[in-house]
Short mmCIF file of C-alpha atoms in Angstrom, two decimals:
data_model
loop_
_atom_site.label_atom_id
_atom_site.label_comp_id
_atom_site.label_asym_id
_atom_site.label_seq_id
_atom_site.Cartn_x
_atom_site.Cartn_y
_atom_site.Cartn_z
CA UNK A 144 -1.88 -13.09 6.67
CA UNK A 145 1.02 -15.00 5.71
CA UNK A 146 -1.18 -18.59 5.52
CA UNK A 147 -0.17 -21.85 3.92
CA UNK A 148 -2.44 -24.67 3.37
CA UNK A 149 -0.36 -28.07 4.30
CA UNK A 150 -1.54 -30.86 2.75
CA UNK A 151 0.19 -34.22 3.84
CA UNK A 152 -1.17 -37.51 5.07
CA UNK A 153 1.68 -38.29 6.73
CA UNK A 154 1.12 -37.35 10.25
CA UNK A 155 4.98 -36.57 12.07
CA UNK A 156 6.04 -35.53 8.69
CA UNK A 157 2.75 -32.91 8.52
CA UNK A 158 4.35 -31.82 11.98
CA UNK A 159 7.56 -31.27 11.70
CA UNK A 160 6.15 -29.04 8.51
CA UNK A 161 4.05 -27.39 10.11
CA UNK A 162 6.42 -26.48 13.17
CA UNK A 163 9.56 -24.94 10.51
CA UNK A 164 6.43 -22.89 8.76
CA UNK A 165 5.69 -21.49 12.22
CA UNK A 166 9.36 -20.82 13.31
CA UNK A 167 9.75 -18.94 9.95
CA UNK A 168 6.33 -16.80 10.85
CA UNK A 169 3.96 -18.45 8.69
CA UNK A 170 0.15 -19.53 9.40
CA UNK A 171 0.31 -23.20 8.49
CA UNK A 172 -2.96 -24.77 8.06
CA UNK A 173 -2.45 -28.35 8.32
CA UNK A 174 -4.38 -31.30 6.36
CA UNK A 175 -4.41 -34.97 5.98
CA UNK A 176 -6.53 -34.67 2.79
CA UNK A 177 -7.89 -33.36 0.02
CA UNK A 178 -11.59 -33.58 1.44
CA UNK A 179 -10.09 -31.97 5.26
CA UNK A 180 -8.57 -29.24 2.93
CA UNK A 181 -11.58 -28.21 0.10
CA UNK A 182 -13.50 -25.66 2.29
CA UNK A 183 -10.15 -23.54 2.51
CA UNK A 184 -9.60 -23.14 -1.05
CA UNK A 185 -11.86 -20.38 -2.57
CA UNK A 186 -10.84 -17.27 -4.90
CA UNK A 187 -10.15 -14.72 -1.75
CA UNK A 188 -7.64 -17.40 -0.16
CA UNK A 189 -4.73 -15.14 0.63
CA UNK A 190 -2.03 -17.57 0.67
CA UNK A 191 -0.42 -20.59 -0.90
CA UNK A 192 -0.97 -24.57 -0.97
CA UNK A 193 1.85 -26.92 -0.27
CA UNK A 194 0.57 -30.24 -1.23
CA UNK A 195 2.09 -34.09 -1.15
CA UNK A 196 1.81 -35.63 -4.56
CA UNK A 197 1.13 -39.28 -3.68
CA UNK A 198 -1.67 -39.17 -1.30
CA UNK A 199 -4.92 -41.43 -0.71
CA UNK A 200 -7.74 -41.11 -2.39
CA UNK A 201 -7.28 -37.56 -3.89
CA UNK A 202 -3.89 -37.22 -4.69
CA UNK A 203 -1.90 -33.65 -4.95
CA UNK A 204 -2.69 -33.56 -8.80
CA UNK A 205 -6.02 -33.86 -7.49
CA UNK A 206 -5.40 -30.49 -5.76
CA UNK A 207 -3.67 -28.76 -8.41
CA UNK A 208 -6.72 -29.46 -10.17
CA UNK A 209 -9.77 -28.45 -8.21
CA UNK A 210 -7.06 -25.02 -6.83
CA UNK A 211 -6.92 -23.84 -10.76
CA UNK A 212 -10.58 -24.60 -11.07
CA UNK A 213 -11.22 -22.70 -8.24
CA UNK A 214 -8.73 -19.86 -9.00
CA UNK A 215 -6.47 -19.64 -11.83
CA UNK A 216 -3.83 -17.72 -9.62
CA UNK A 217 -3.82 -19.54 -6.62
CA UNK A 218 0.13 -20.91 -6.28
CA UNK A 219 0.47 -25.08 -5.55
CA UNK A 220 4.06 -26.16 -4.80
CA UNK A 221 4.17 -29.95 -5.09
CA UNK A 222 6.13 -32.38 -2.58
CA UNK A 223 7.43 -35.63 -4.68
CA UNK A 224 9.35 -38.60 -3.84
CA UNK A 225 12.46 -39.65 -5.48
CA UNK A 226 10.24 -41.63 -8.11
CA UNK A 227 7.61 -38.46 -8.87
CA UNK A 228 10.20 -36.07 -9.95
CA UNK A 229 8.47 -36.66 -14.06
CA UNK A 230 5.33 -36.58 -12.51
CA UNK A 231 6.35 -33.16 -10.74
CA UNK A 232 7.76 -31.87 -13.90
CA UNK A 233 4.16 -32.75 -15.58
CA UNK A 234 2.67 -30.54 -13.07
CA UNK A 235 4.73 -27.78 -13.50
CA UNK A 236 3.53 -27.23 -17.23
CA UNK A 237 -0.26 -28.04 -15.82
CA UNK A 238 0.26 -24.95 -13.50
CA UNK A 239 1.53 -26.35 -10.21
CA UNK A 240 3.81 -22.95 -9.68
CA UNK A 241 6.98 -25.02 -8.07
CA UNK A 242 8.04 -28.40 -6.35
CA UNK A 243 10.46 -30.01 -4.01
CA UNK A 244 11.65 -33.53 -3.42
CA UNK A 245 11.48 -34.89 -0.16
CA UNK A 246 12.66 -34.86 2.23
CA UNK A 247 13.69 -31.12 1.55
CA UNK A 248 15.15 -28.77 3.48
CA UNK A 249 13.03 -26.47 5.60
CA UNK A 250 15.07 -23.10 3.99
CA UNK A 251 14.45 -24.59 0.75
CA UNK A 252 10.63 -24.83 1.07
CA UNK A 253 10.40 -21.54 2.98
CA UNK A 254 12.07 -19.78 0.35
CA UNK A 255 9.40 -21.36 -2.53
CA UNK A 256 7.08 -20.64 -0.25
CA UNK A 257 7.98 -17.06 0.40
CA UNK A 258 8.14 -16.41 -3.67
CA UNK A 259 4.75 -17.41 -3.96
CA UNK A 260 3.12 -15.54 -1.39
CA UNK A 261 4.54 -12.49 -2.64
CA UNK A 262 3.01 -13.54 -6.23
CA UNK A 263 -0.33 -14.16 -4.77
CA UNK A 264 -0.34 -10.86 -2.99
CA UNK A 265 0.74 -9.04 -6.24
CA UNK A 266 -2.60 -10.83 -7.28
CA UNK A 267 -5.24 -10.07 -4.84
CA UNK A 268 -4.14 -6.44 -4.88
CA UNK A 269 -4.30 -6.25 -8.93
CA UNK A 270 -7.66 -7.41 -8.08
CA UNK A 271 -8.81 -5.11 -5.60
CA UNK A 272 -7.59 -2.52 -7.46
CA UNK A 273 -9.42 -3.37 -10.43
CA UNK A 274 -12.25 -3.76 -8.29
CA UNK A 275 -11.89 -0.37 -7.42
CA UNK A 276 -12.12 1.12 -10.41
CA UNK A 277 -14.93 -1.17 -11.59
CA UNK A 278 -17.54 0.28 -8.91
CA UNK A 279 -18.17 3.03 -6.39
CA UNK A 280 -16.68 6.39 -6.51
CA UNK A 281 -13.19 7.22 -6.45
CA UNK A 282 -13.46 10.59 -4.74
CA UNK A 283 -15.61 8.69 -2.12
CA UNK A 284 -13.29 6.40 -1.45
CA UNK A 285 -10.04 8.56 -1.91
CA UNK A 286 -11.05 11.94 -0.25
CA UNK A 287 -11.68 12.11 3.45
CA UNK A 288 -13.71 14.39 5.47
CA UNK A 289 -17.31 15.25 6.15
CA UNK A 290 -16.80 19.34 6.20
CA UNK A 291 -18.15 21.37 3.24
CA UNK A 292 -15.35 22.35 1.65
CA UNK A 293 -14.43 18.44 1.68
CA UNK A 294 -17.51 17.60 -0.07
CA UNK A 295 -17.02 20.52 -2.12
CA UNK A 296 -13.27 19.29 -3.29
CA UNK A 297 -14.91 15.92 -4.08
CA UNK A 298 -17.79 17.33 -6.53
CA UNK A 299 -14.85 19.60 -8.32
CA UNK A 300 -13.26 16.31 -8.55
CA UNK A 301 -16.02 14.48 -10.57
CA UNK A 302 -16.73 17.41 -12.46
CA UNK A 303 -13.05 17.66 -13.47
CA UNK A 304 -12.91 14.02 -14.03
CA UNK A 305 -15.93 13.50 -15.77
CA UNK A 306 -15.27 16.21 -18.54
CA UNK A 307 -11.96 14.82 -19.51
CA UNK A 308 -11.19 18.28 -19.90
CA UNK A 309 -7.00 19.29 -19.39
CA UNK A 310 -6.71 21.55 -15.97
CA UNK A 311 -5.23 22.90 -13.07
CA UNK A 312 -4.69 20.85 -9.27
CA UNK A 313 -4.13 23.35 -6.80
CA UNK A 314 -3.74 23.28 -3.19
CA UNK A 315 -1.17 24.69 -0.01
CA UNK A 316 2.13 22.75 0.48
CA UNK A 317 1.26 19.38 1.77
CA UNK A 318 -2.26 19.17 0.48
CA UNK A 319 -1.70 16.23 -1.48
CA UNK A 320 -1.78 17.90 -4.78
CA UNK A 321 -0.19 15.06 -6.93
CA UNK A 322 -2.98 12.45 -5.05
CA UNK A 323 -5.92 14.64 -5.79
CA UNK A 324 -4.72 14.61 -9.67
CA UNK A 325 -4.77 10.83 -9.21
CA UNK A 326 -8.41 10.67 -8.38
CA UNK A 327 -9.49 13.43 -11.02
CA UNK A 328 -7.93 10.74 -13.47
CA UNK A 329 -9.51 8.15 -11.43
CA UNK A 330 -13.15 9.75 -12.24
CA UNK A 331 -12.55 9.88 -15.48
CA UNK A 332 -13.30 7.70 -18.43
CA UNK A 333 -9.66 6.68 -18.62
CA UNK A 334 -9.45 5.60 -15.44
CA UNK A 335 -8.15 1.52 -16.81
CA UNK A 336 -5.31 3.73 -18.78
CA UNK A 337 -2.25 5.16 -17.43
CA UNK A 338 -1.74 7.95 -14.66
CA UNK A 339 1.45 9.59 -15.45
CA UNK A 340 3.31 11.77 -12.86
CA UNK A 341 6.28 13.51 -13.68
CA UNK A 342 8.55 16.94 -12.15
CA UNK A 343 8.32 20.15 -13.98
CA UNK A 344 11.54 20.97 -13.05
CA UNK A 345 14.07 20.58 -15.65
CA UNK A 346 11.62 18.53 -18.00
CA UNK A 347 13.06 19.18 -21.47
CA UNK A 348 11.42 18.30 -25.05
CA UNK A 349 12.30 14.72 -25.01
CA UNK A 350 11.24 13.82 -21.81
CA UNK A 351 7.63 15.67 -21.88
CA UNK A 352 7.30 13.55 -25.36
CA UNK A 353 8.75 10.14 -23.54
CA UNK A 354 6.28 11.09 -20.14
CA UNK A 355 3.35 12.05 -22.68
CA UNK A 356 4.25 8.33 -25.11
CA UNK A 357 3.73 6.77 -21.46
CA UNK A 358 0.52 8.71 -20.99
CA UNK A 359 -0.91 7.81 -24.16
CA UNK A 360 -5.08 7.06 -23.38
CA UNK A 361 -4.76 8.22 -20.16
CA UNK A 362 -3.32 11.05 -17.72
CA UNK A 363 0.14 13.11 -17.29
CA UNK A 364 -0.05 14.92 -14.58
CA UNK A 365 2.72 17.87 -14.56
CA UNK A 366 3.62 18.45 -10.54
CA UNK A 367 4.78 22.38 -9.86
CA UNK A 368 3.96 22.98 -13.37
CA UNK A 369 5.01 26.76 -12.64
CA UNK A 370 8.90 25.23 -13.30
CA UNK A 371 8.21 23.91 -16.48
CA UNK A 372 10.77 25.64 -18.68
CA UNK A 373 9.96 27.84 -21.54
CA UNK A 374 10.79 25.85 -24.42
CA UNK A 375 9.03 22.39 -22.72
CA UNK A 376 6.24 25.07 -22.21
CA UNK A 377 6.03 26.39 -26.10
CA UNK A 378 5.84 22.25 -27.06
CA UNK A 379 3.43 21.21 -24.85
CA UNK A 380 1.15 23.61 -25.92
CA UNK A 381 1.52 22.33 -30.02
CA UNK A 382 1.48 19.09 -29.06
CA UNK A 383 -2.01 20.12 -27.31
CA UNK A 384 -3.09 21.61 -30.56
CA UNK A 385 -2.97 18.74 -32.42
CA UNK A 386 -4.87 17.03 -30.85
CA UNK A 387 -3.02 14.34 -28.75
CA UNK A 388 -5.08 11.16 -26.81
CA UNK A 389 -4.01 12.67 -23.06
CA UNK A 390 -5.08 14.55 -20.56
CA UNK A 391 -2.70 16.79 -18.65
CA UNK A 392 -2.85 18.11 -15.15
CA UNK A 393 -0.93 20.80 -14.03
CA UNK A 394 -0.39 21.07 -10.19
CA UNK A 395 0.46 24.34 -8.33
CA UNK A 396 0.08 26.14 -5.53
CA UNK A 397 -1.98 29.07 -6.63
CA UNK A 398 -2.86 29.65 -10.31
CA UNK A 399 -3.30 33.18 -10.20
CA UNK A 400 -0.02 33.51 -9.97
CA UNK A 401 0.46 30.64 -13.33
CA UNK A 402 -0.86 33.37 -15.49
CA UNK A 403 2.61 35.08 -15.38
CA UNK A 404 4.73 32.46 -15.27
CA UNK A 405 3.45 30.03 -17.83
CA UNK A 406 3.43 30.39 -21.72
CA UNK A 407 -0.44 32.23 -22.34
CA UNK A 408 -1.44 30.23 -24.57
CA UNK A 409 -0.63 27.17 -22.46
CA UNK A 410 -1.99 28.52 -19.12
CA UNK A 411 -5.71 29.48 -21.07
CA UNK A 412 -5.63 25.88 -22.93
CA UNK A 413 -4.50 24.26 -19.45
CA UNK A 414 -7.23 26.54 -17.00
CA UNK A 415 -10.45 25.19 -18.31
CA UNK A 416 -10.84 22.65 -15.38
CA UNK A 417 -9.73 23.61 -12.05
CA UNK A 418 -9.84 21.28 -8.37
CA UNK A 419 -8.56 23.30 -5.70
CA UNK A 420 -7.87 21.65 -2.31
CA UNK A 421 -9.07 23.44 0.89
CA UNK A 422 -5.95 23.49 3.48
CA UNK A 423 -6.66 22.00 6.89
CA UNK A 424 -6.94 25.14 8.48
CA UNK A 425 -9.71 25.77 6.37
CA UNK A 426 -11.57 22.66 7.58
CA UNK A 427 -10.40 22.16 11.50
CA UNK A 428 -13.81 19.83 11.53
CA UNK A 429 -12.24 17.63 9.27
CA UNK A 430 -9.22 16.56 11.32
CA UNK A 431 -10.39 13.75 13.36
CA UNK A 432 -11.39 12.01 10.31
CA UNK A 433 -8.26 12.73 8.39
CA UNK A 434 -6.07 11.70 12.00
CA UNK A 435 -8.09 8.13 12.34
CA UNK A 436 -7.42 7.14 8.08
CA UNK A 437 -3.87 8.52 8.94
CA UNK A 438 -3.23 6.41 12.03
CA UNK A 439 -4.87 3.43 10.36
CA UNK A 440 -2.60 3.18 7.45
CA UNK A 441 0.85 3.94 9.71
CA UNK A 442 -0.21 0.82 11.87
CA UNK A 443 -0.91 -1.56 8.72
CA UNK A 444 2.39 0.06 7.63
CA UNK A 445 3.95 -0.78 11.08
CA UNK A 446 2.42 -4.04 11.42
CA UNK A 447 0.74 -2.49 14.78
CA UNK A 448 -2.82 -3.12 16.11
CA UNK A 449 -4.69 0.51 15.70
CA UNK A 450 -4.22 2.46 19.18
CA UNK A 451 -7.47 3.71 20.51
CA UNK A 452 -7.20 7.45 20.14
CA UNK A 453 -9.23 9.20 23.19
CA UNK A 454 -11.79 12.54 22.08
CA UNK A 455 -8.90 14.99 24.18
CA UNK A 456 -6.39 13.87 21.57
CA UNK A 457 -8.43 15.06 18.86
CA UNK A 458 -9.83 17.82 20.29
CA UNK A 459 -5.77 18.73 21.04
CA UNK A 460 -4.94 18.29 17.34
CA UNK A 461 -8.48 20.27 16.36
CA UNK A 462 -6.96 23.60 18.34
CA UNK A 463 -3.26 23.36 16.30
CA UNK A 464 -2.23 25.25 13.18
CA UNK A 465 -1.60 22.54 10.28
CA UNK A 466 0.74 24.32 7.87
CA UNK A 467 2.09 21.67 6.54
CA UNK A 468 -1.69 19.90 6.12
CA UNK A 469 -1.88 16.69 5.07
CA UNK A 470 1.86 15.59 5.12
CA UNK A 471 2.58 17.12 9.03
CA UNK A 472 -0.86 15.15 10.45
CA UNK A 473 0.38 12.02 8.63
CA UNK A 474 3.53 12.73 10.58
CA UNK A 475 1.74 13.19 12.99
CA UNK A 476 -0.42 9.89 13.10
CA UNK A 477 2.80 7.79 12.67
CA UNK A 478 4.94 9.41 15.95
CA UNK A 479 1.38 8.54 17.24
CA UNK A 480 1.08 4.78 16.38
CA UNK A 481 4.29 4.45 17.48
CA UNK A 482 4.15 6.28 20.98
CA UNK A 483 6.54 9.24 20.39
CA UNK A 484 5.72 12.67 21.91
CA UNK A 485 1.85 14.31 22.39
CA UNK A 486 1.63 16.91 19.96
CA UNK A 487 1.46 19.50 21.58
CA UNK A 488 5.78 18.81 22.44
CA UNK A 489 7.54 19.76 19.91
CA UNK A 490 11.05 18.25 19.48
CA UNK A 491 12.68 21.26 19.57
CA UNK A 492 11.78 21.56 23.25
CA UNK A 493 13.43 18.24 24.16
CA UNK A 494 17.11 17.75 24.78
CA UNK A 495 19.08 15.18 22.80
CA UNK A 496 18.70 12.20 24.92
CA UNK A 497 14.58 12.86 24.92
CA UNK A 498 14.76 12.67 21.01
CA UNK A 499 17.42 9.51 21.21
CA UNK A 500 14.75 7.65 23.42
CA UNK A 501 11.83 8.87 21.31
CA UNK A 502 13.38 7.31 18.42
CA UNK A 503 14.73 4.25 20.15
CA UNK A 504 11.35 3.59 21.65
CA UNK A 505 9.77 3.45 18.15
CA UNK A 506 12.41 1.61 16.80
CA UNK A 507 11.25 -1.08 19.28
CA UNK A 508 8.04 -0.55 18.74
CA UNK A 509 8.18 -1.15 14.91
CA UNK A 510 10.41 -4.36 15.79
CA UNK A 511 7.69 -5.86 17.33
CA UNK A 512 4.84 -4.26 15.06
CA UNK A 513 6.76 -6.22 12.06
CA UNK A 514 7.14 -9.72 13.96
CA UNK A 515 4.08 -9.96 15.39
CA UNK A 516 5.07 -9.40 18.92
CA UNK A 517 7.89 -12.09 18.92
CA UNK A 518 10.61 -10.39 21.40
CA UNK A 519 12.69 -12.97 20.10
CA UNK A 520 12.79 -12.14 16.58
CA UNK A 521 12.39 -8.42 16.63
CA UNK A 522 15.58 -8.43 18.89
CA UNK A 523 17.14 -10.50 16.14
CA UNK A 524 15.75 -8.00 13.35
CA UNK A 525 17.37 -5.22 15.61
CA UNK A 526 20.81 -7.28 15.92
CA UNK A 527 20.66 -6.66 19.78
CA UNK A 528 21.23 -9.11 22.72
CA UNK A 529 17.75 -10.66 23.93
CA UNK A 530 18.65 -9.30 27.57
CA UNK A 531 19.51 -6.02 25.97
CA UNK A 532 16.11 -6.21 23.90
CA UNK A 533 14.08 -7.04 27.23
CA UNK A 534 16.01 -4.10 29.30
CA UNK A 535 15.04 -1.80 26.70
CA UNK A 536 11.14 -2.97 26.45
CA UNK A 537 11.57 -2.41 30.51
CA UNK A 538 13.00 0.53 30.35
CA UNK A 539 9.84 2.37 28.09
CA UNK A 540 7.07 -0.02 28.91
CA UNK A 541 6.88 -1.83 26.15
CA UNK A 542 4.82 -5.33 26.49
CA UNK A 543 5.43 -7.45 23.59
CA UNK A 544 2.11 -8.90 23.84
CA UNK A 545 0.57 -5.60 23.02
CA UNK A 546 1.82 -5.85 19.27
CA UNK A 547 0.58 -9.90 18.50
CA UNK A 548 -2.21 -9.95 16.15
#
């Protein structure tokens, strides 16, 4: 939620704000004090304050006060008159994080305004995430399903993570290999230090020392490990044996098949831990669960209210063959969210103009996802007439209102 708290006691003024915050997509909240405005600032407010310096009673250093006593983080762009630019400046080294003379352009304040959103985002996600790792359990959280073999994946998980022991991710094509080795590291006791991933493939001396330097505390994890080459392999291994502060994951398909193709001393060293990741055809129950996260996160992605998927749907994607797991029903949850073909069409039985309007369609459909319904703007964002844009919508039975949040 893109929200700005407008404080202003200056009623058409406070308008006319308020209006050029909307037109530019933004949730002003507008206030004629400090007293109207208190009960919106807390620590979870998830956007910015825009304050008037010179106001009665409290005035905007007022603001800037009780907003960095509330939350260190929280952004306050000042509005001065001519006379309160040295106040403004005064603010600025208090922690008021930018300010504007009036009157001032409504580009000009958008643009402040737009740089400290994105700051305070940066912040309530750094926070979350440290939230994260402060309680509950990461393979919880981080591995979906309710089959056995899913619970089983998440208790080799813990185990792996717990031990701090080096090891072996393995798992199909598409399994997520590289994410599992996240949330081994993410069990661990170095979960607060660095997760490290890095290609096997062509990884010489220096950069396994330079990836294992940025892994220092923490994790490296080594993806396709299997195309490490030789000489990268021999190091690793005596930089193992003396006894460096990281742990490294390997990831591969099958590790049977590492014992041949990795140096033997590395491969025993590397193959005390092991997480192995059961393939979707392995756990058809699981797929519903797996579909809904997947269709969830391409509609935040999208900026699309989550369709309503109907039981048939599921039970359609229960009866397929998965061989590319993970990464196909992913695909498949986005071309869903955005209202391609059922999956049981494949492309290649469409002709060319089928595809074109599949892809088309979504294209409007993400348009509209992004600007919160506004016809107007997503035709804008797709640099196509508004008659054009509304033939189009017509054409697939789109309805703009369908995609306002």
């Amino acid at each position: 939620m893109r929200r700005v708290l407008l404080l202003e006691d200056d009623a058409p003024l406070r308008d006319a704000l308020a209006q050029s915050l909307m037109l530019a997509e933004l949730d002003p909240v507008p206030a004629a004090s400090f007293v109207a405005a208190k009960d919106q600032i807390s620590p979870d407010f998830a956007g910015v304050i825009v304050s008037d310096i010179r106001m009665p009673g409290r005035d905007g250093f007022h603001v800037l006060n009780y907003a960095q006593s509330v939350d260190a983080d929280l952004p306050v762009i000042l509005l001065t008159g001519e006379g309160d630019i040295p106040m403004a400046v005064r603010a600025m080294g208090d922690g008021a994080f930018d300010f504007l003379e009036k009157p001032c352009a409504p580009s000009d304040l958008i643009a402040v305004i737009e740089r400290a959103l994105t700051n305070r985002a940066l912040v309530l996600e750094n926070r979350a995430l440290k939230r994260q790792l402060e309680t509950g359990d990461a393979a919880a959280r981080l591995l979906f399903g309710s089959s056995e073999q899913a619970e089983a994946l998440r208790e080799q998980v813990r185990h792996l993570g717990r031990s701090g022991s080096h090891g072996f991710v393995t798992g199909e094509a598409g399994t997520g290999i590289s994410k599992v080795a996240e949330v081994v590291h993410l069990c661990s006791p170095k979960a607060r230090a660095a997760f490290v991933k890095s290609s096997s493939a062509g990884l010489d001396v220096a950069a396994l020392d330079a990836a294992l330097s940025d892994a220092a505390g923490g994790t490296l994890f080594l993806d396709d490990i299997s195309a490490l080459p030789a000489q990268t392999q021999f190091h690793l291994f005596e930089r193992l044996e003396q006894g460096i502060d990281v742990r490294v994951l390997g990831g591969a398909i099958d590790v049977d098949a590492l014992e041949g193709l990795l140096y033997t001393e590395l491969f025993y060293r590397l193959a005390v831990g092991r997480a192995r990741i059961p393939s979707i055809a392995e756990r058809p129950e699981d797929i519903p669960v797996l579909f809904s996260h997947y269709v969830a996160q391409a509609a935040e992605q999208s900026g699309i209210a989550v369709p309503d998927i109907e039981p048939e749907y599921l039970s359609m994607l229960m009866a397929q063959d998965w061989p590319g797991n993970a990464r196909s029903l992913m695909s498949a949850a986005m071309r869903f969210v955005l209202g391609m073909s059922e999956p049981s069409v494949a492309n290649g039985e469409l002709g060319l103009a089928e595809q074109m309007g599949q892809v088309e369609r979504a294209l409007l459909v993400r348009a509209l996802g992004r600007h919160n319904g506004q016809a107007s703007t997503a035709a804008k964002a797709l640099k196509l007439p508004r008659k054009t844009f509304y033939d189009k919508l017509a054409r697939y039975g789109i309805k703009p209102e369908n995609y306002r949040r």
